[in-house]
XYZ file of C-alpha atoms in Angstrom:
690
model
C 29.701 35.550 -52.194
C 26.909 34.885 -54.148
C 26.166 31.424 -55.877
C 26.890 32.421 -58.879
C 31.114 33.680 -57.453
C 31.280 30.814 -55.482
C 29.825 28.402 -58.835
C 32.960 29.581 -60.461
C 35.807 29.448 -58.303
C 33.792 25.990 -57.689
C 34.556 25.205 -61.757
C 38.768 26.203 -61.083
C 39.236 23.586 -58.565
C 37.301 20.570 -60.429
C 39.189 21.525 -63.207
C 42.299 20.973 -60.505
C 40.934 17.709 -59.557
C 40.270 17.389 -63.068
C 43.686 16.929 -63.889
C 45.169 14.970 -60.594
C 42.005 12.637 -61.895
C 44.162 11.906 -65.008
C 47.978 12.058 -63.552
C 46.200 9.466 -60.730
C 44.278 6.887 -63.658
C 48.169 7.438 -66.196
C 49.943 5.561 -63.448
C 47.747 3.056 -62.196
C 47.606 2.186 -66.190
C 50.665 2.513 -66.712
C 52.365 -0.442 -64.657
C 50.684 -3.647 -63.932
C 51.218 -3.282 -60.295
C 50.184 -0.789 -58.423
C 49.867 0.134 -54.623
C 45.766 -0.530 -53.839
C 46.342 3.198 -51.815
C 47.037 4.671 -55.561
C 43.304 3.271 -56.975
C 41.500 4.255 -53.442
C 42.669 7.706 -53.958
C 41.582 7.620 -57.266
C 37.935 6.542 -56.481
C 37.588 9.750 -53.611
C 38.657 12.013 -55.983
C 37.347 10.480 -59.192
C 34.031 10.860 -56.442
C 34.843 14.549 -55.548
C 35.170 15.445 -59.422
C 31.119 14.274 -59.366
C 29.651 16.302 -56.205
C 31.527 19.538 -57.447
C 29.735 19.205 -60.698
C 26.732 18.274 -59.552
C 27.044 21.573 -56.607
C 28.074 24.372 -59.832
C 25.212 23.075 -61.662
C 22.945 23.497 -58.313
C 24.511 27.109 -57.559
C 23.897 28.111 -61.230
C 20.219 26.931 -61.997
C 18.580 26.954 -58.557
C 17.087 29.920 -56.940
C 19.405 29.715 -54.067
C 19.387 33.533 -52.344
C 21.678 33.110 -49.967
C 25.781 34.975 -50.343
C 28.055 32.430 -48.813
C 30.753 33.716 -46.412
C 34.581 32.034 -46.210
C 33.128 31.422 -42.556
C 30.505 29.301 -43.282
C 30.038 25.840 -43.036
C 30.450 25.184 -47.054
C 33.020 27.100 -48.123
C 35.723 25.954 -44.704
C 34.674 22.402 -46.754
C 34.915 23.893 -50.500
C 38.556 25.378 -48.694
C 39.514 22.378 -47.469
C 38.974 20.441 -50.330
C 41.083 22.721 -52.418
C 44.005 23.118 -50.078
C 44.412 19.147 -50.471
C 43.765 18.147 -54.404
C 46.181 21.462 -55.169
C 49.334 19.846 -52.774
C 48.499 16.778 -54.093
C 48.702 17.519 -57.765
C 52.026 19.885 -56.838
C 53.189 16.258 -55.128
C 52.348 14.216 -58.701
C 53.342 16.997 -61.221
C 56.910 17.898 -59.480
C 57.776 14.045 -59.385
C 56.529 13.351 -63.397
C 58.433 16.489 -64.449
C 61.618 15.084 -62.657
C 61.420 11.998 -64.146
C 58.050 10.770 -65.155
C 55.123 8.482 -63.415
C 57.153 7.154 -60.769
C 57.045 3.790 -60.493
C 55.586 1.342 -57.845
C 58.751 1.851 -55.820
C 58.438 5.587 -55.767
C 54.897 5.744 -54.878
C 55.159 9.604 -52.985
C 52.956 8.725 -50.321
C 53.232 6.302 -47.484
C 50.140 4.449 -47.679
C 48.982 5.339 -44.163
C 48.666 9.056 -45.005
C 47.136 7.842 -48.413
C 44.343 6.239 -46.752
C 43.769 9.550 -44.363
C 43.958 11.711 -47.880
C 41.822 9.647 -49.095
C 39.528 9.593 -45.812
C 39.320 13.029 -45.977
C 37.911 13.372 -49.022
C 35.376 11.274 -49.332
C 34.517 13.453 -46.323
C 33.988 15.970 -48.135
C 32.709 15.016 -50.913
C 29.681 13.563 -48.374
C 29.454 17.328 -47.078
C 28.886 18.678 -50.286
C 26.622 16.042 -51.329
C 24.423 16.763 -48.784
C 24.545 20.843 -50.042
C 22.485 19.219 -53.257
C 19.262 21.242 -52.302
C 17.834 24.447 -51.715
C 17.270 24.114 -47.613
C 20.310 22.396 -46.916
C 22.623 24.623 -48.587
C 20.976 27.686 -47.472
C 21.752 26.415 -43.867
C 24.924 25.342 -45.281
C 25.651 29.127 -45.658
C 25.790 29.714 -42.723
C 28.857 28.878 -39.620
C 28.875 25.344 -37.892
C 27.812 27.654 -34.941
C 24.857 29.067 -36.126
C 23.360 26.620 -38.245
C 23.481 24.058 -34.862
C 22.087 27.072 -32.807
C 19.146 27.156 -34.652
C 18.810 22.891 -35.249
C 17.852 23.003 -31.331
C 15.983 26.202 -31.735
C 13.981 23.982 -33.986
C 13.739 21.209 -31.769
C 13.136 23.445 -28.307
C 9.964 24.803 -30.534
C 8.575 21.553 -32.177
C 9.442 20.339 -27.750
C 7.118 23.014 -27.119
C 4.026 22.349 -29.724
C 4.178 18.886 -28.924
C 3.342 19.330 -25.686
C 0.915 22.381 -26.238
C -1.420 19.905 -29.285
C -1.177 17.249 -26.511
C -3.988 18.902 -24.541
C -5.945 20.023 -27.364
C -9.049 18.207 -28.364
C -8.824 15.881 -31.532
C -5.126 15.213 -31.049
C -4.697 12.258 -33.081
C -2.243 9.588 -32.727
C -1.595 10.446 -36.299
C -0.597 14.720 -35.554
C 1.452 12.301 -33.057
C 3.924 10.969 -35.715
C 4.236 13.426 -38.335
C 5.119 15.997 -35.302
C 7.397 13.192 -34.269
C 8.884 11.737 -37.640
C 9.763 15.727 -37.776
C 11.117 15.963 -34.544
C 13.770 12.693 -36.081
C 14.196 15.099 -39.008
C 15.602 18.039 -36.999
C 17.551 15.758 -35.101
C 18.910 13.650 -37.978
C 19.790 17.321 -39.222
C 21.458 18.181 -36.621
C 23.793 15.338 -35.764
C 25.024 15.545 -39.791
C 26.133 18.918 -39.004
C 27.676 18.119 -36.027
C 29.788 15.356 -37.656
C 30.742 18.790 -40.621
C 31.865 20.576 -37.902
C 33.433 17.563 -35.992
C 34.894 16.830 -39.673
C 36.122 20.501 -40.917
C 37.373 21.112 -37.483
C 39.428 18.304 -36.916
C 40.762 18.342 -40.637
C 41.483 22.426 -40.306
C 43.703 21.480 -37.502
C 45.572 18.917 -39.756
C 45.730 21.954 -42.336
C 46.700 24.645 -39.311
C 49.211 21.992 -38.337
C 51.177 21.561 -42.380
C 50.194 25.667 -43.036
C 52.845 26.001 -39.229
C 55.505 23.724 -40.345
C 56.016 25.710 -43.878
C 55.667 29.032 -41.541
C 58.279 27.246 -39.300
C 60.332 26.229 -42.350
C 60.241 30.072 -42.989
C 61.213 31.647 -40.760
C 64.415 29.539 -40.240
C 66.830 26.446 -40.539
C 68.618 26.887 -36.819
C 67.537 24.398 -34.740
C 68.589 25.457 -31.519
C 66.530 22.651 -28.758
C 68.633 19.853 -30.919
C 71.575 21.401 -29.655
C 70.081 21.831 -26.262
C 68.928 18.311 -25.777
C 72.948 17.699 -26.391
C 74.202 19.369 -24.046
C 71.448 18.333 -21.478
C 72.067 14.416 -21.789
C 76.051 15.721 -21.490
C 74.868 17.542 -18.575
C 75.909 15.812 -14.574
C 73.256 16.014 -12.374
C 73.827 18.672 -9.672
C 76.182 20.295 -11.070
C 75.990 24.168 -11.931
C 73.472 25.122 -8.745
C 76.040 27.844 -7.687
C 75.254 29.997 -10.514
C 70.774 29.710 -9.762
C 71.509 30.006 -5.930
C 73.596 33.316 -7.056
C 72.237 36.595 -5.535
C 73.406 38.562 -9.332
C 71.044 35.265 -10.339
C 68.288 35.982 -8.252
C 68.208 39.343 -8.744
C 68.055 39.411 -12.431
C 65.549 36.089 -11.993
C 62.376 38.156 -9.596
C 62.770 40.988 -10.789
C 59.467 41.216 -11.983
C 58.583 44.962 -11.778
C 61.735 46.125 -14.216
C 62.520 49.009 -11.676
C 65.850 48.366 -11.819
C 66.598 48.897 -14.878
C 70.120 47.445 -14.497
C 68.886 43.877 -14.250
C 67.512 43.261 -17.179
C 71.168 42.103 -18.969
C 72.863 39.287 -16.953
C 76.142 38.692 -18.852
C 77.958 35.572 -17.284
C 81.962 35.591 -18.730
C 84.420 33.060 -18.431
C 87.800 31.638 -20.453
C 87.123 28.411 -22.732
C 85.966 25.297 -20.958
C 85.229 26.658 -17.565
C 82.188 24.830 -18.438
C 79.850 28.637 -20.021
C 77.460 26.046 -22.043
C 76.527 23.312 -19.159
C 76.009 25.861 -17.633
C 73.738 28.103 -20.034
C 71.959 24.674 -20.765
C 70.801 24.403 -16.972
C 69.486 28.145 -16.710
C 67.340 28.084 -19.862
C 65.761 24.636 -18.324
C 65.377 26.269 -14.692
C 63.519 29.288 -16.819
C 61.003 26.629 -18.111
C 60.446 24.868 -15.380
C 59.965 27.892 -13.587
C 58.040 29.855 -16.328
C 56.645 28.596 -19.100
C 53.540 26.717 -17.765
C 52.221 30.798 -15.749
C 49.441 32.820 -17.351
C 49.916 35.065 -18.979
C 51.857 33.634 -21.488
C 55.600 34.525 -20.677
C 58.246 34.019 -24.160
C 60.901 31.926 -23.439
C 64.054 32.156 -26.417
C 67.148 31.156 -27.125
C 70.042 30.218 -28.740
C 73.496 28.366 -29.072
C 76.047 30.160 -30.922
C 78.333 27.611 -32.575
C 81.523 28.385 -35.138
C 80.400 25.627 -36.896
C 77.414 27.671 -38.125
C 78.486 30.677 -38.284
C 77.284 30.636 -42.014
C 74.099 29.254 -40.521
C 73.795 31.415 -37.635
C 73.321 35.502 -39.636
C 70.925 37.953 -37.763
C 68.217 37.036 -40.043
C 68.536 33.353 -39.187
C 68.988 33.820 -36.071
C 65.680 37.125 -35.258
C 64.524 34.177 -37.782
C 64.687 31.787 -35.208
C 63.407 33.781 -32.421
C 60.114 33.603 -33.650
C 60.535 30.628 -34.435
C 60.415 29.866 -30.265
C 58.069 32.241 -29.994
C 55.248 30.836 -32.621
C 55.609 27.317 -31.114
C 55.003 28.543 -27.770
C 51.794 30.443 -28.986
C 50.951 26.961 -30.280
C 51.318 24.935 -27.320
C 49.264 27.323 -25.879
C 46.816 27.123 -28.032
C 46.922 31.266 -28.072
C 45.935 32.326 -31.884
C 49.929 33.444 -33.126
C 50.287 37.584 -34.103
C 47.863 39.053 -37.155
C 51.056 40.802 -38.453
C 53.112 37.517 -38.725
C 50.498 35.803 -40.410
C 49.138 38.397 -43.052
C 53.018 38.889 -43.326
C 54.046 35.445 -43.792
C 50.780 34.628 -46.000
C 51.679 37.338 -48.525
C 55.347 35.790 -48.585
C 53.236 32.769 -49.680
C 52.282 35.080 -52.198
C 55.528 36.865 -53.513
C 57.947 33.613 -53.142
C 59.523 36.383 -50.633
C 62.212 35.295 -48.710
C 62.263 36.669 -44.348
C 64.877 39.458 -44.220
C 66.146 42.198 -41.765
C 63.077 43.964 -41.233
C 60.333 41.194 -41.447
C 62.520 40.173 -39.150
C 63.019 42.028 -35.899
C 58.746 43.541 -36.889
C 57.765 40.044 -35.750
C 60.568 40.730 -32.835
C 58.768 42.986 -31.506
C 54.925 42.618 -32.517
C 55.772 39.590 -30.064
C 56.863 40.898 -28.112
C 54.958 43.596 -27.793
C 51.636 41.059 -26.923
C 54.122 39.588 -23.716
C 53.916 40.024 -20.333
C 57.914 39.496 -19.695
C 60.506 37.869 -22.661
C 63.529 36.192 -21.745
C 66.298 35.401 -24.128
C 68.814 33.106 -23.129
C 72.074 32.795 -25.704
C 75.490 30.926 -25.167
C 78.627 31.340 -26.529
C 77.850 35.162 -28.253
C 81.519 34.983 -28.926
C 81.542 32.733 -31.674
C 79.306 34.678 -33.356
C 80.696 36.609 -36.822
C 81.901 40.363 -35.038
C 79.574 41.941 -37.776
C 76.745 39.244 -36.912
C 77.648 39.663 -33.570
C 77.349 43.965 -33.947
C 73.950 43.534 -35.437
C 72.519 41.435 -33.118
C 73.194 43.451 -29.885
C 71.887 46.840 -31.960
C 69.070 44.113 -32.483
C 68.762 43.859 -28.630
C 69.468 47.746 -27.365
C 66.393 48.495 -29.995
C 64.247 46.147 -28.761
C 64.903 46.469 -24.776
C 64.114 50.231 -24.835
C 61.042 48.781 -26.475
C 59.426 46.452 -24.329
C 60.756 46.947 -20.231
C 60.238 43.375 -18.605
C 62.472 41.842 -21.157
C 64.960 40.067 -19.820
C 68.484 38.770 -20.941
C 70.912 35.637 -20.760
C 74.166 35.396 -22.483
C 77.627 33.638 -21.524
C 81.024 34.399 -23.533
C 84.785 35.165 -23.550
C 85.548 38.439 -21.365
C 87.409 39.835 -24.670
C 83.099 40.673 -25.466
C 82.398 41.998 -22.210
C 84.032 45.643 -23.441
C 81.645 45.171 -26.746
C 78.580 44.399 -25.202
C 78.583 47.923 -22.671
C 79.368 49.718 -26.126
C 76.754 48.860 -28.330
C 73.681 48.194 -25.106
C 73.185 51.052 -23.458
C 71.511 49.486 -20.652
C 73.654 48.259 -17.568
C 74.253 45.535 -17.708
C 75.039 42.966 -14.537
C 77.855 40.596 -15.044
C 79.033 37.049 -13.084
C 82.141 35.188 -13.442
C 82.194 30.688 -13.974
C 84.718 29.142 -12.858
C 84.347 25.490 -13.415
C 83.768 25.118 -8.852
C 85.847 22.438 -7.412
C 82.907 20.616 -6.232
C 81.177 20.907 -9.574
C 84.740 19.394 -11.076
C 84.361 16.201 -8.652
C 80.745 15.224 -9.309
C 81.696 14.638 -12.794
C 85.115 12.793 -11.598
C 82.720 10.279 -9.604
C 80.688 9.993 -12.143
C 83.344 8.947 -15.201
C 84.886 7.262 -12.829
C 81.733 4.950 -11.942
C 81.314 4.381 -15.771
C 85.005 3.511 -16.594
C 84.215 -0.602 -17.108
C 87.427 -1.198 -16.900
C 88.661 -2.909 -13.555
C 91.958 -1.125 -12.688
C 90.674 1.712 -10.277
C 90.907 0.891 -6.535
C 89.781 3.009 -3.591
C 92.742 4.777 -3.086
C 93.392 5.916 -6.400
C 90.248 6.914 -7.045
C 90.287 9.189 -3.988
C 93.864 10.361 -5.468
C 92.093 11.452 -8.690
C 89.007 13.982 -6.661
C 92.027 15.750 -4.853
C 94.353 16.421 -7.545
C 92.166 16.929 -11.424
C 89.929 19.888 -9.421
C 93.019 21.353 -7.948
C 94.978 20.961 -11.149
C 91.596 22.261 -13.598
C 92.235 25.362 -12.872
C 88.403 26.162 -13.333
C 87.790 25.154 -16.449
C 85.996 21.411 -16.685
C 86.841 21.397 -20.617
C 90.332 20.346 -18.824
C 89.520 17.973 -16.014
C 87.629 16.636 -18.307
C 90.223 15.671 -20.404
C 92.472 15.162 -17.792
C 89.887 12.417 -16.868
C 90.077 10.477 -20.262
C 94.138 10.283 -19.862
C 93.900 8.334 -17.163
C 91.010 6.789 -17.206
C 92.409 5.332 -21.012
C 95.257 3.550 -19.163
C 95.098 0.139 -18.184
C 96.528 -0.670 -15.456
C 96.121 0.749 -11.866
C 99.756 1.644 -12.299
C 99.798 3.575 -15.073
C 96.612 5.456 -14.006
C 98.785 6.461 -10.810
C 101.464 7.485 -13.569
C 99.316 9.638 -16.003
C 97.589 11.683 -12.447
C 100.923 12.491 -11.642
C 102.077 13.842 -14.977
C 98.897 15.776 -16.066
C 99.773 18.495 -18.320
C 98.867 22.041 -16.900
C 96.722 23.823 -19.742
C 94.783 23.085 -21.856
C 96.590 23.567 -25.259
C 99.275 21.245 -23.414
C 96.514 18.001 -22.512
C 95.759 19.366 -26.367
C 99.273 17.969 -27.321
C 99.714 14.937 -24.884
C 96.041 13.379 -25.775
C 97.230 13.499 -29.300
C 100.486 12.167 -28.082
C 98.593 8.942 -26.668
C 97.364 9.205 -29.661
C 100.016 8.187 -31.699
C 100.762 4.650 -29.585
C 98.645 3.139 -31.811
C 100.109 3.902 -34.993
C 96.539 1.981 -36.955
C 94.920 4.705 -34.100
C 96.445 7.549 -34.534
C 96.247 6.989 -38.998
C 92.318 7.249 -38.626
C 92.229 9.531 -35.318
C 94.671 12.226 -37.663
C 91.617 11.394 -40.096
C 88.676 12.174 -38.039
C 90.429 15.687 -37.215
C 91.819 16.492 -40.169
C 87.843 15.869 -42.024
C 85.765 17.591 -38.728
C 88.074 20.963 -38.213
C 88.578 21.298 -42.146
C 85.159 20.528 -43.597
C 83.566 23.293 -44.698
C 80.354 22.270 -42.993
C 79.991 20.440 -40.121
C 79.610 16.446 -41.859
C 76.491 13.384 -40.066
C 78.534 10.901 -39.424
C 77.756 8.665 -42.114
C 79.343 10.773 -44.426
C 82.463 10.744 -42.415
C 82.973 7.171 -42.661
C 82.696 6.815 -46.801
C 84.560 9.731 -46.872
C 86.994 7.895 -44.746
C 86.897 4.408 -45.987
C 87.743 5.973 -49.525
C 91.133 4.414 -50.457
C 93.492 6.090 -52.923
C 92.525 4.896 -56.998
C 89.594 3.027 -55.316
C 87.259 2.822 -58.348
C 83.348 1.290 -55.690
C 82.379 2.208 -52.169
C 83.293 -0.607 -49.693
C 80.734 -0.646 -46.898
C 82.964 -2.888 -45.378
C 85.539 -0.379 -45.212
C 83.413 1.979 -43.009
C 84.844 2.724 -39.596
C 82.569 2.348 -36.897
C 81.265 5.282 -35.054
C 82.702 4.028 -31.727
C 85.964 2.711 -33.123
C 85.676 6.436 -34.646
C 85.340 8.104 -31.445
C 87.712 5.596 -29.873
C 91.038 6.341 -32.205
C 90.145 10.442 -31.193
C 90.605 10.247 -27.177
C 88.632 11.972 -26.510
C 89.089 15.488 -28.772
C 85.913 14.508 -30.646
C 82.101 14.369 -30.411
C 78.690 12.952 -31.572
C 75.771 15.107 -31.548
C 73.210 12.827 -31.301
C 70.895 14.969 -31.880
C 71.822 15.365 -35.731
C 74.235 13.126 -36.317
C 77.036 15.264 -36.853
C 80.431 14.516 -35.193
C 82.438 17.749 -34.136
C 85.293 19.109 -32.098
C 85.338 18.098 -28.892
C 85.184 22.757 -28.129
C 85.965 25.774 -30.175
C 89.239 26.229 -28.545
C 90.746 22.855 -30.516
C 89.853 24.415 -33.433
C 91.604 27.398 -32.443
C 94.643 24.225 -30.991
C 94.612 23.526 -34.892
C 94.722 27.131 -36.604
C 97.823 27.669 -34.467
C 99.028 24.006 -35.640
C 97.455 22.926 -39.006
C 100.619 23.336 -40.996
C 102.255 20.724 -38.899
C 99.229 18.285 -38.794
C 97.402 18.690 -41.606
C 99.951 19.925 -44.468
C 97.903 18.359 -47.229
C 94.581 18.452 -45.224
C 92.401 20.232 -48.095
C 93.992 18.478 -51.211
C 93.910 15.529 -49.383
C 90.094 15.682 -49.037
C 89.926 17.890 -52.347
C 91.345 14.156 -53.932
C 88.991 11.882 -51.904
C 85.770 13.997 -52.510
C 86.858 13.536 -56.937
C 87.864 10.070 -55.699
C 84.386 9.203 -55.022
C 82.886 11.321 -57.777
C 84.227 9.385 -60.481
C 83.127 5.883 -58.867
C 81.631 3.838 -62.354
C 79.060 3.009 -60.665
C 78.084 6.612 -59.190
C 78.932 8.141 -63.070
C 76.560 5.634 -64.460
C 73.599 7.673 -62.683
C 73.530 10.814 -64.923
C 70.578 12.415 -66.266
C 69.627 11.503 -69.866
C 67.448 13.222 -72.600
C 68.345 17.310 -70.648
C 68.886 19.112 -73.858
C 65.282 18.991 -74.094
C 64.036 18.958 -70.763
C 63.317 23.177 -69.670
C 65.011 24.895 -67.094
C 61.995 24.116 -64.982
C 62.134 20.229 -65.527
C 66.029 20.134 -65.115
C 66.031 21.891 -61.505
C 63.012 19.190 -60.381
C 64.792 16.338 -62.052
C 68.666 17.127 -60.864
C 66.750 17.976 -57.467
C 64.656 14.467 -57.136
C 68.007 12.894 -58.841
C 70.147 14.373 -55.679
C 68.319 13.337 -53.297
C 68.110 9.433 -54.787
C 72.483 9.304 -54.434
C 72.422 11.118 -51.064
C 70.470 7.889 -49.860
C 73.117 5.269 -51.346
C 76.108 7.104 -51.492
C 76.229 10.101 -48.509
C 78.878 12.181 -49.576
C 77.573 12.908 -52.779
C 75.943 15.942 -52.341
C 79.065 17.397 -49.633
C 82.144 16.113 -53.311
C 80.061 18.020 -55.654
C 79.056 21.465 -53.568
C 82.566 21.517 -51.898
C 85.766 19.829 -54.040
C 86.328 22.939 -55.651
C 86.745 25.025 -52.182
C 89.098 22.475 -50.892
C 90.646 22.684 -53.848
C 91.263 25.985 -54.820
C 93.228 26.022 -51.798
C 95.159 22.951 -52.458
C 96.262 21.368 -55.264
C 98.762 19.290 -56.509
C 99.180 16.944 -59.650
C 97.293 14.080 -58.837
C 94.629 16.760 -57.460
C 94.660 18.149 -60.599
C 94.523 14.892 -62.744
C 91.036 14.160 -60.834
C 89.751 17.024 -61.571
C 90.541 17.349 -65.650
C 89.598 12.770 -65.627
C 86.561 13.817 -63.461
C 85.768 16.675 -66.026
C 86.196 15.414 -69.363
C 83.501 12.653 -68.062
C 80.836 12.870 -70.944
């Protein structure tokens, strides 16, 4: 672009900078006490605006003959500056629309974040100030690499000239001083350009990181690495190695030439509770350890299917998650993302469209075509919705014919095998997953060693290690429930008695565990409430949400933090039937089979469950202190202002009232399933409130 075109673009950007300066100035003048970083930011924006005005005038009036490519130093600095100012304006305008100017306590930036932004703008202003001469402006019309190379050539030429003149008669001290002065200026200019290059490079890296975060969010909300970390933490050392040493697995993982088409897919099938998820986590770690550092890059992507996330684990989200993981691997390896990924996201940003099925498949294929090899690892595929699983298998079948060096590993219950064979045209190797006795013993030893009760001796320990592995019938989950039943007792005699009366299967074990809960009426009451909420909730609940829900008593008019049950008490009351995912802070049933168990016996255990949850949600929403936090003058706002106001208000409410978001959006779903007269009265009271 020419100087005049560049000046026109800067003029539009200057208007944004001036607007930001006005918003900040109004904010500072409105409050008597404001953060010092707000004042610092205003000073840098004011200084930048002044330099931008000078640069526009300079480009319009001076005889600058160079064109400016988008990769030139000057254009990169201007683009960077524009991005920062535009983002800042967006934040401030949204806050202004959502409730006036933010007060001192609502200043939207952390101090360090604000100071980093101010420093960035300061460096930008310095570079733009440097460009306000024809020579420097034309110099900055080149790329940083070209500028430094040119200055280096000039320095070399001056060195040669100085050396040549030193042997010429008449070479005076005055001439020598002039030449040294020129050399000094060249060195200073080269140093400054190098500083500009380093600054721009650093700032663009930060901008690239921000853009990458936005890209990852656009691709998929799924975060399988969090689930992996939780499963990984629960794994007992040296268990599951039998699978890694099996011939089927070895042939699958070592097939580098893919001459044997059947080795591309390895399906591992096992009954409920056999330990498939733990095995999957072991395989994922093994693949990463073996292949992640190899060059050229090998793609590794994985997913933990989860019955609780059926609504989130759609085909588009799953494929988007795969693209997301590959994008991160490219970034960590310092490899540029495929052009189709960057251009597709840029177009989606401009049009504000979400990722769709066709686009997600195309993005996936663009990565696979670049990678020399790719592993796709899926756990519990039987927990996907049937239509999602069918669509997913069809996509997998499509890409296996696109790329032959693709290796797929998945776990599932046995009934899925026929479905896989029906949808995949390539042959599949299979492996049966059962909990091996040596692995169960390793787990039992770990549990016994972790037991802090003084109710164990060597004889009882030997009996446990002998009996439970045989009773478990190849199910890790059953062994876990058995050992929990035993260790829950307080004396050696009672533990030995529990060992002698172990239930024979999972459903019997769940029956026995609930009967154990009944031994303490208060523990049973709280434990069943916990199980009710987790089982019937419309989505996974965070620990703090569940604590708020359980604290609400009938007729309560305020939140009582002193009535929150602790996380340890919640777990203790449920006798091992509930676990906390530390990576997401959500509570979950110990296994999918427990969800299926309650599906069979919901009427027995939770006959009024949805009704009770609806009443709790409505009571919570009716707290006078919560009701007082209402929108004022909302009829005066347009839809955009109302949207930002509501979103900001919900975010604030959720910080104090953790259950608010769930109660507000889900009470109707529970009331639609069950609604007695008391619940109807609560609904009418809530809706009639002004």
